[in-house]
Tab-separated table of C-alpha atoms in Angstrom:
chain	number	residue	atom	x	y	z
A	1	MET	CA	-0.100	0.026	-0.051
A	2	SER	CA	1.324	3.483	-0.868
A	3	PRO	CA	0.408	7.028	0.363
A	4	PRO	CA	-2.363	8.969	-1.628
A	5	TYR	CA	0.188	11.280	-3.209
A	6	PRO	CA	3.798	10.613	-4.425
A	7	TRP	CA	5.454	13.425	-2.476
A	8	GLN	CA	4.307	11.656	0.846
A	9	ALA	CA	6.569	8.488	0.407
A	10	GLN	CA	9.000	9.498	3.344
A	11	GLN	CA	6.262	10.182	5.841
A	12	TRP	CA	4.343	7.066	4.784
A	13	ARG	CA	7.643	4.841	5.141
A	14	SER	CA	8.323	6.422	8.436
A	15	LEU	CA	4.876	5.537	9.901
A	16	THR	CA	4.608	2.268	8.289
A	17	GLN	CA	8.076	0.973	9.573
A	18	ALA	CA	7.049	2.131	13.165
A	19	VAL	CA	4.010	-0.006	12.841
A	20	GLY	CA	6.065	-2.969	11.684
A	21	ALA	CA	8.535	-2.673	14.631
A	22	GLN	CA	5.589	-1.918	16.798
A	23	LEU	CA	6.956	1.404	17.854
A	24	LEU	CA	3.791	3.499	16.706
A	25	GLY	CA	3.527	6.441	19.162
A	26	HIS	CA	0.320	7.293	21.099
A	27	ALA	CA	-0.004	10.832	19.493
A	28	TYR	CA	1.085	12.359	16.265
A	29	LEU	CA	0.867	15.905	14.927
A	30	PHE	CA	0.621	16.182	11.055
A	31	SER	CA	1.332	19.672	9.994
A	32	GLY	CA	1.751	21.524	6.720
A	33	PRO	CA	0.009	24.203	4.432
A	34	GLN	CA	-3.573	23.579	3.399
A	35	GLY	CA	-3.515	21.639	0.087
A	36	VAL	CA	-0.603	19.315	0.552
A	37	GLY	CA	-2.811	16.269	1.136
A	38	LYS	CA	-2.194	15.585	4.818
A	39	THR	CA	-5.866	14.945	5.520
A	40	ASP	CA	-6.060	12.252	2.682
A	41	PHE	CA	-2.640	10.782	4.050
A	42	SER	CA	-4.120	10.462	7.609
A	43	HIS	CA	-7.332	8.820	6.484
A	44	ARG	CA	-5.542	6.399	4.325
A	45	PHE	CA	-3.119	5.623	7.305
A	46	VAL	CA	-5.965	5.135	9.611
A	47	ASP	CA	-7.487	2.662	7.186
A	48	PHE	CA	-4.071	0.896	6.891
A	49	LEU	CA	-3.983	0.647	10.700
A	50	LEU	CA	-7.593	-0.554	11.141
A	51	CYS	CA	-7.613	-3.008	8.331
A	52	ASP	CA	-7.662	-6.651	9.694
A	53	HIS	CA	-4.740	-7.282	7.279
A	54	ASN	CA	-2.953	-4.095	7.777
A	55	ARG	CA	-3.171	-2.978	4.059
A	56	ALA	CA	-6.577	-1.440	3.650
A	57	CYS	CA	-7.636	-4.333	1.572
A	58	GLY	CA	-11.215	-3.136	1.330
A	59	ALA	CA	-12.781	-6.580	1.804
A	60	CYS	CA	-12.294	-7.322	5.659
A	61	ARG	CA	-15.111	-6.331	8.197
A	62	SER	CA	-13.122	-3.403	9.437
A	63	CYS	CA	-12.609	-1.888	5.683
A	64	GLU	CA	-16.350	-2.315	5.165
A	65	LEU	CA	-17.265	-0.422	8.189
A	66	LEU	CA	-14.721	2.101	7.339
A	67	GLY	CA	-16.078	2.490	3.861
A	68	ALA	CA	-19.533	3.026	5.367
A	69	GLY	CA	-18.169	5.601	7.690
A	70	ASN	CA	-19.162	3.814	11.022
A	71	HIS	CA	-16.311	1.990	12.219
A	72	PRO	CA	-16.626	1.863	16.116
A	73	ASP	CA	-12.933	2.127	16.822
A	74	LEU	CA	-12.402	5.372	14.808
A	75	ALA	CA	-13.644	8.868	16.180
A	76	LEU	CA	-13.355	11.598	13.611
A	77	VAL	CA	-13.424	15.151	14.873
A	78	ALA	CA	-13.748	18.440	13.225
A	79	PRO	CA	-15.168	21.786	13.755
A	80	GLU	CA	-19.036	21.657	13.729
A	81	GLU	CA	-19.459	24.496	11.516
A	82	GLU	CA	-17.037	25.951	8.880
A	83	GLY	CA	-14.949	28.712	10.376
A	84	LYS	CA	-15.705	27.724	13.900
A	85	GLY	CA	-13.188	26.194	16.275
A	86	LEU	CA	-13.159	22.845	18.279
A	87	ASN	CA	-14.908	22.958	21.425
A	88	VAL	CA	-14.248	21.272	24.774
A	89	ASP	CA	-17.210	18.900	24.588
A	90	GLN	CA	-15.744	17.435	21.314
A	91	ILE	CA	-12.592	16.651	22.861
A	92	ARG	CA	-14.260	15.319	26.123
A	93	ARG	CA	-16.217	12.770	23.641
A	94	VAL	CA	-12.853	11.832	22.393
A	95	ARG	CA	-11.759	11.034	26.026
A	96	ASP	CA	-14.907	9.037	26.873
A	97	PHE	CA	-14.329	7.286	23.452
A	98	PHE	CA	-10.743	5.978	24.557
A	99	THR	CA	-12.203	4.624	27.817
A	100	LEU	CA	-14.038	1.998	25.834
A	101	THR	CA	-12.757	-1.430	24.818
A	102	ALA	CA	-11.864	-1.765	21.066
A	103	HIS	CA	-14.419	-3.716	19.084
A	104	PHE	CA	-11.888	-5.271	16.584
A	105	GLY	CA	-8.058	-6.037	17.332
A	106	ASN	CA	-6.752	-3.843	19.923
A	107	ARG	CA	-6.470	-0.393	18.354
A	108	LYS	CA	-8.772	2.694	18.958
A	109	ILE	CA	-8.041	5.894	16.840
A	110	ALA	CA	-8.992	9.350	17.078
A	111	LEU	CA	-8.263	11.929	14.086
A	112	ILE	CA	-8.774	15.339	15.003
A	113	GLU	CA	-8.859	17.803	11.856
A	114	HIS	CA	-8.183	21.405	12.275
A	115	ALA	CA	-6.561	20.948	15.682
A	116	ASP	CA	-5.062	24.393	15.491
A	117	ALA	CA	-8.672	25.767	15.891
A	118	MET	CA	-9.033	24.543	19.230
A	119	ASN	CA	-10.230	26.955	21.962
A	120	ILE	CA	-8.318	27.164	25.429
A	121	ALA	CA	-10.719	24.706	27.243
A	122	ALA	CA	-10.540	22.192	24.359
A	123	ALA	CA	-6.756	22.123	24.459
A	124	ASN	CA	-6.750	21.701	28.365
A	125	ALA	CA	-9.019	18.848	27.744
A	126	LEU	CA	-6.787	17.434	25.057
A	127	LEU	CA	-3.634	17.758	27.232
A	128	LYS	CA	-5.151	15.612	29.878
A	129	ILE	CA	-5.624	12.715	27.286
A	130	LEU	CA	-2.019	13.240	26.033
A	131	GLU	CA	-0.540	13.215	29.675
A	132	GLU	CA	-2.277	9.750	30.336
A	133	PRO	CA	-2.319	7.949	26.970
A	134	PRO	CA	-4.683	5.071	26.936
A	135	ASP	CA	-3.588	1.692	25.952
A	136	GLY	CA	-3.964	0.843	22.369
A	137	GLY	CA	-5.179	4.393	21.729
A	138	HIS	CA	-3.738	6.490	18.804
A	139	LEU	CA	-4.405	10.315	18.485
A	140	PHE	CA	-3.632	12.060	15.306
A	141	LEU	CA	-3.868	15.864	15.091
A	142	LEU	CA	-3.938	17.805	11.852
A	143	ALA	CA	-2.897	21.387	11.828
A	144	ASP	CA	-2.264	23.879	8.944
A	145	ARG	CA	-0.603	26.147	11.571
A	146	PRO	CA	0.850	24.028	14.340
A	147	GLY	CA	2.314	27.028	16.040
A	148	ARG	CA	-1.205	27.956	17.169
A	149	LEU	CA	-1.164	24.920	19.347
A	150	PRO	CA	0.065	25.002	22.947
A	151	PRO	CA	3.697	24.115	23.408
A	152	THR	CA	2.436	21.375	25.885
A	153	ILE	CA	0.475	19.725	23.271
A	154	ARG	CA	3.178	19.889	20.433
A	155	SER	CA	5.894	18.461	23.021
A	156	ARG	CA	3.782	15.479	23.673
A	157	CYS	CA	3.151	14.579	19.990
A	158	VAL	CA	5.468	12.984	17.399
A	159	GLN	CA	5.653	15.898	14.729
A	160	LEU	CA	5.357	14.929	11.183
A	161	ASN	CA	5.852	17.785	8.668
A	162	PHE	CA	4.090	17.722	5.308
A	163	PRO	CA	5.823	20.561	3.361
A	164	LYS	CA	4.866	21.653	-0.199
A	165	PRO	CA	6.488	19.303	-2.703
A	166	SER	CA	8.844	20.317	-5.278
A	167	LEU	CA	7.856	22.181	-8.484
A	168	THR	CA	8.953	19.172	-10.389
A	169	ASP	CA	6.877	16.652	-8.359
A	170	THR	CA	3.813	18.879	-8.409
A	171	GLN	CA	4.031	19.525	-12.030
A	172	GLY	CA	4.336	15.785	-12.876
A	173	TRP	CA	1.321	14.865	-10.762
A	174	LEU	CA	-0.850	17.619	-12.014
A	175	ASN	CA	-0.075	16.497	-15.604
A	176	ASP	CA	-1.020	12.855	-14.622
A	177	GLU	CA	-4.237	14.073	-12.962
A	178	LEU	CA	-5.408	16.339	-15.750
A	179	GLY	CA	-4.186	14.124	-18.526
A	180	ARG	CA	-2.570	17.002	-20.081
A	181	GLU	CA	0.356	19.556	-19.752
A	182	ALA	CA	-0.804	21.539	-16.803
A	183	PRO	CA	0.257	25.198	-16.465
A	184	PRO	CA	3.080	25.336	-14.054
A	185	THR	CA	2.131	26.231	-10.273
A	186	LEU	CA	5.214	28.659	-10.155
A	187	GLY	CA	5.063	27.892	-6.421
A	188	PHE	CA	2.117	30.023	-5.625
A	189	GLU	CA	-0.224	27.202	-4.539
A	190	THR	CA	-0.122	23.722	-3.147
A	191	PRO	CA	-0.768	21.013	-5.483
A	192	LEU	CA	-4.536	20.201	-4.284
A	193	LYS	CA	-5.365	23.858	-4.111
A	194	HIS	CA	-3.967	24.405	-7.664
A	195	LEU	CA	-5.720	21.283	-9.128
A	196	GLU	CA	-9.173	22.437	-7.546
A	197	ARG	CA	-8.600	25.845	-9.272
A	198	LEU	CA	-7.651	24.398	-12.520
A	199	ARG	CA	-10.550	22.001	-12.581
A	200	GLU	CA	-12.950	24.720	-11.762
A	201	GLN	CA	-11.492	27.062	-14.286
A	202	SER	CA	-13.780	27.387	-17.242
A	203	VAL	CA	-12.654	25.858	-20.352
A	204	ASP	CA	-14.392	28.701	-22.081
A	205	LEU	CA	-12.248	31.200	-20.530
A	206	VAL	CA	-9.050	29.732	-21.789
A	207	ALA	CA	-10.612	29.711	-25.283
A	208	LYS	CA	-11.490	33.363	-24.882
A	209	VAL	CA	-8.040	34.195	-23.919
A	210	ILE	CA	-6.485	32.252	-26.876
A	211	ASN	CA	-8.720	34.094	-29.112
A	212	LEU	CA	-7.947	37.616	-27.678
A	213	ALA	CA	-4.337	36.723	-27.627
A	214	ALA	CA	-4.259	35.882	-31.462
A	215	GLY	CA	-6.093	39.168	-32.104
A	216	LEU	CA	-3.779	41.272	-30.111
A	217	ALA	CA	-0.671	39.713	-31.420
A	218	THR	CA	-1.732	40.339	-35.135
A	219	HIS	CA	-3.159	43.972	-34.178
A	220	LYS	CA	-6.857	42.841	-35.313
A	221	LEU	CA	-8.038	43.699	-31.537
A	222	THR	CA	-7.587	46.786	-29.671
A	223	LEU	CA	-6.224	46.845	-26.081
A	224	PHE	CA	-9.638	48.315	-24.895
A	225	GLU	CA	-11.777	45.505	-26.615
A	226	ALA	CA	-9.470	42.726	-24.943
A	227	VAL	CA	-9.716	44.209	-21.442
A	228	ASP	CA	-13.271	44.919	-21.787
A	229	ALA	CA	-13.857	41.236	-22.650
A	230	LEU	CA	-12.048	40.098	-19.433
A	231	LYS	CA	-12.805	42.717	-16.794
A	232	GLU	CA	-15.785	40.704	-15.400
A	233	CYS	CA	-13.811	37.558	-15.000
A	234	PRO	CA	-12.245	36.469	-11.672
A	235	ILE	CA	-8.588	37.773	-11.712
A	236	ASP	CA	-7.188	34.619	-10.567
A	237	ASP	CA	-8.777	32.582	-13.335
A	238	VAL	CA	-7.567	35.394	-15.898
A	239	PHE	CA	-4.036	34.741	-14.603
A	240	ASP	CA	-4.276	30.935	-15.061
A	241	ALA	CA	-5.992	31.339	-18.494
A	242	VAL	CA	-3.371	33.806	-19.457
A	243	LEU	CA	-0.523	31.418	-18.219
A	244	THR	CA	-2.175	28.497	-19.922
A	245	THR	CA	-2.405	30.252	-23.282
A	246	SER	CA	1.357	31.548	-22.949
A	247	TYR	CA	2.456	27.885	-21.985
A	248	LEU	CA	0.558	26.333	-24.717
A	249	THR	CA	1.885	28.884	-27.334
A	250	GLU	CA	5.382	27.686	-26.464
A	251	LEU	CA	4.465	24.026	-26.738
A	252	GLU	CA	2.816	24.758	-30.321
A	253	ARG	CA	5.976	26.478	-31.361
A	254	LEU	CA	8.112	23.553	-30.454
A	255	SER	CA	5.777	21.221	-32.040
A	256	LEU	CA	5.510	18.851	-29.142
A	257	PRO	CA	3.158	16.001	-29.103
A	258	THR	CA	-0.595	16.807	-29.618
A	259	ARG	CA	-1.699	15.562	-26.246
A	260	HIS	CA	-0.150	18.980	-24.799
A	261	SER	CA	-2.384	21.131	-27.043
A	262	PRO	CA	-6.173	21.895	-26.952
A	263	PRO	CA	-8.159	19.205	-28.778
A	264	VAL	CA	-10.061	21.981	-30.723
A	265	THR	CA	-8.431	22.599	-34.122
A	266	ALA	CA	-9.371	26.258	-34.203
A	267	GLN	CA	-7.662	26.949	-30.889
A	268	ARG	CA	-4.516	25.299	-32.208
A	269	GLN	CA	-4.727	27.440	-35.361
A	270	GLN	CA	-4.923	30.485	-33.105
A	271	LEU	CA	-2.008	29.321	-31.023
A	272	GLN	CA	0.001	29.051	-34.218
A	273	VAL	CA	-0.889	32.517	-35.158
A	274	ILE	CA	0.341	33.636	-31.647
A	275	ALA	CA	3.565	31.781	-32.042
A	276	LYS	CA	4.344	33.185	-35.374
A	277	SER	CA	3.467	36.742	-34.328
A	278	LEU	CA	5.691	36.463	-30.997
A	279	ASN	CA	9.353	35.276	-30.872
A	280	SER	CA	10.184	32.914	-27.983
A	281	ALA	CA	11.980	35.729	-25.961
A	282	ALA	CA	8.911	37.890	-26.104
A	283	SER	CA	6.546	35.042	-25.067
A	284	PHE	CA	8.651	34.138	-22.162
A	285	ALA	CA	8.580	37.717	-21.164
A	286	GLN	CA	4.830	37.501	-21.081
A	287	ILE	CA	5.203	34.676	-18.695
A	288	ASP	CA	7.289	36.703	-16.570
A	289	GLU	CA	4.813	39.405	-16.602
A	290	ILE	CA	2.284	37.143	-15.429
A	291	ILE	CA	4.470	36.037	-12.401
A	292	THR	CA	5.291	39.889	-11.570
A	293	ALA	CA	1.442	40.774	-11.868
A	294	ARG	CA	0.355	37.893	-9.578
A	295	ARG	CA	3.076	38.792	-6.931
A	296	GLU	CA	2.127	42.476	-6.929
A	297	ARG	CA	-1.511	41.763	-6.486
A	298	ALA	CA	-0.749	39.770	-3.431
A	299	ALA	CA	1.694	42.342	-1.899
A	300	ILE	CA	0.333	45.712	-2.910
A	301	ALA	CA	-3.046	47.097	-1.576
A	302	GLY	CA	-5.126	48.998	-4.165
A	303	LEU	CA	-4.019	47.657	-7.420
A	304	ARG	CA	-6.962	47.359	-9.686
A	305	ASP	CA	-7.780	44.117	-11.584
A	306	THR	CA	-8.460	45.829	-14.723
A	307	ASP	CA	-5.082	47.491	-14.614
A	308	LEU	CA	-3.463	43.994	-14.098
A	309	ILE	CA	-5.391	42.722	-17.119
A	310	GLU	CA	-4.375	45.557	-19.250
A	311	ARG	CA	-0.742	44.982	-18.540
A	312	LEU	CA	-1.025	41.153	-19.474
A	313	CYS	CA	-2.935	42.092	-22.727
A	314	LEU	CA	-0.504	44.611	-23.564
A	315	GLY	CA	2.270	42.244	-23.585
A	316	TRP	CA	0.865	40.548	-26.718
A	317	MET	CA	0.747	43.873	-28.587
A	318	THR	CA	4.056	45.331	-27.603
A	319	THR	CA	6.109	42.161	-27.988
A	320	SER	CA	4.524	41.002	-31.196
A	321	ARG	CA	6.412	41.057	-34.411
A	322	ARG	CA	5.259	43.828	-36.778
A	323	PRO	CA	6.137	43.841	-40.476
A	324	THR	CA	8.949	46.328	-39.828
A	325	ASP	CA	10.669	43.676	-37.659
A	326	HIS	CA	11.346	41.552	-40.673
A	327	LYS	CA	13.170	44.109	-43.016
A	328	THR	CA	15.708	42.468	-45.228
A	329	LEU	CA	19.309	43.841	-44.615
């Protein structure tokens, strides 16, 4: 059995080896930014632990109960309302849960999501559980910001960090998930958050941006018309669509396999028009402009989205080849 995501191999190996050596601790703190997959990891590891065969076979009685969401030896704890913290009553129920005898095997597991959202009373109640860990009980805490937990809790847990994977690992995984070459994350987002936004991003918006870029690059469209066509679109979606267009333009220029290109013939023809109108250096300058605009929006208050969109659109106009660029010497 393997972890849900390829960049979690080290954490998975560490825990499964501890299980094999019968050295699994009573309490673990899984920490890392939202979107790295630590929740999926923890659920798969719980399935691994509670499976009758220690492999999440999917067929034993424990796996069937896990699949149905009602395994008696597993307590799942999360804020009762989105944006709310964990309360003391929830943690007290965890304490009571650990006093009961395990139904299957000798393990009882409590998985606490958003542990860093506990109030003071809940944290004190959890500390009492950690100070007197139950036999056969395992507690897994998940936290995006572990620094918000009291040091007394962190010090009683084995801490396992889940950092953002490398751009190379992220890009390879995104390509496999989407079945095509994904626009690069450029380090701005965690893999799952980036994938979520890519999937939600409208295919029509990418098609629109490709069409606008072709019009701007060949001077058949004015800057005002292009900005006006995009000004009502969410700016993050525009960033992604422009980046996708620039990226696909370079792939088209390099004549890479067709799986990297849009399936619509008309869009491929438009990408070819853009590639012919822009030299490679100018195209990469456009990608740099996307990166700069995105960073400035995150760091500088008061920037108007329409101004950023205008800068991106202007890149296709000012860097495009005009007839004067091709004079014979």
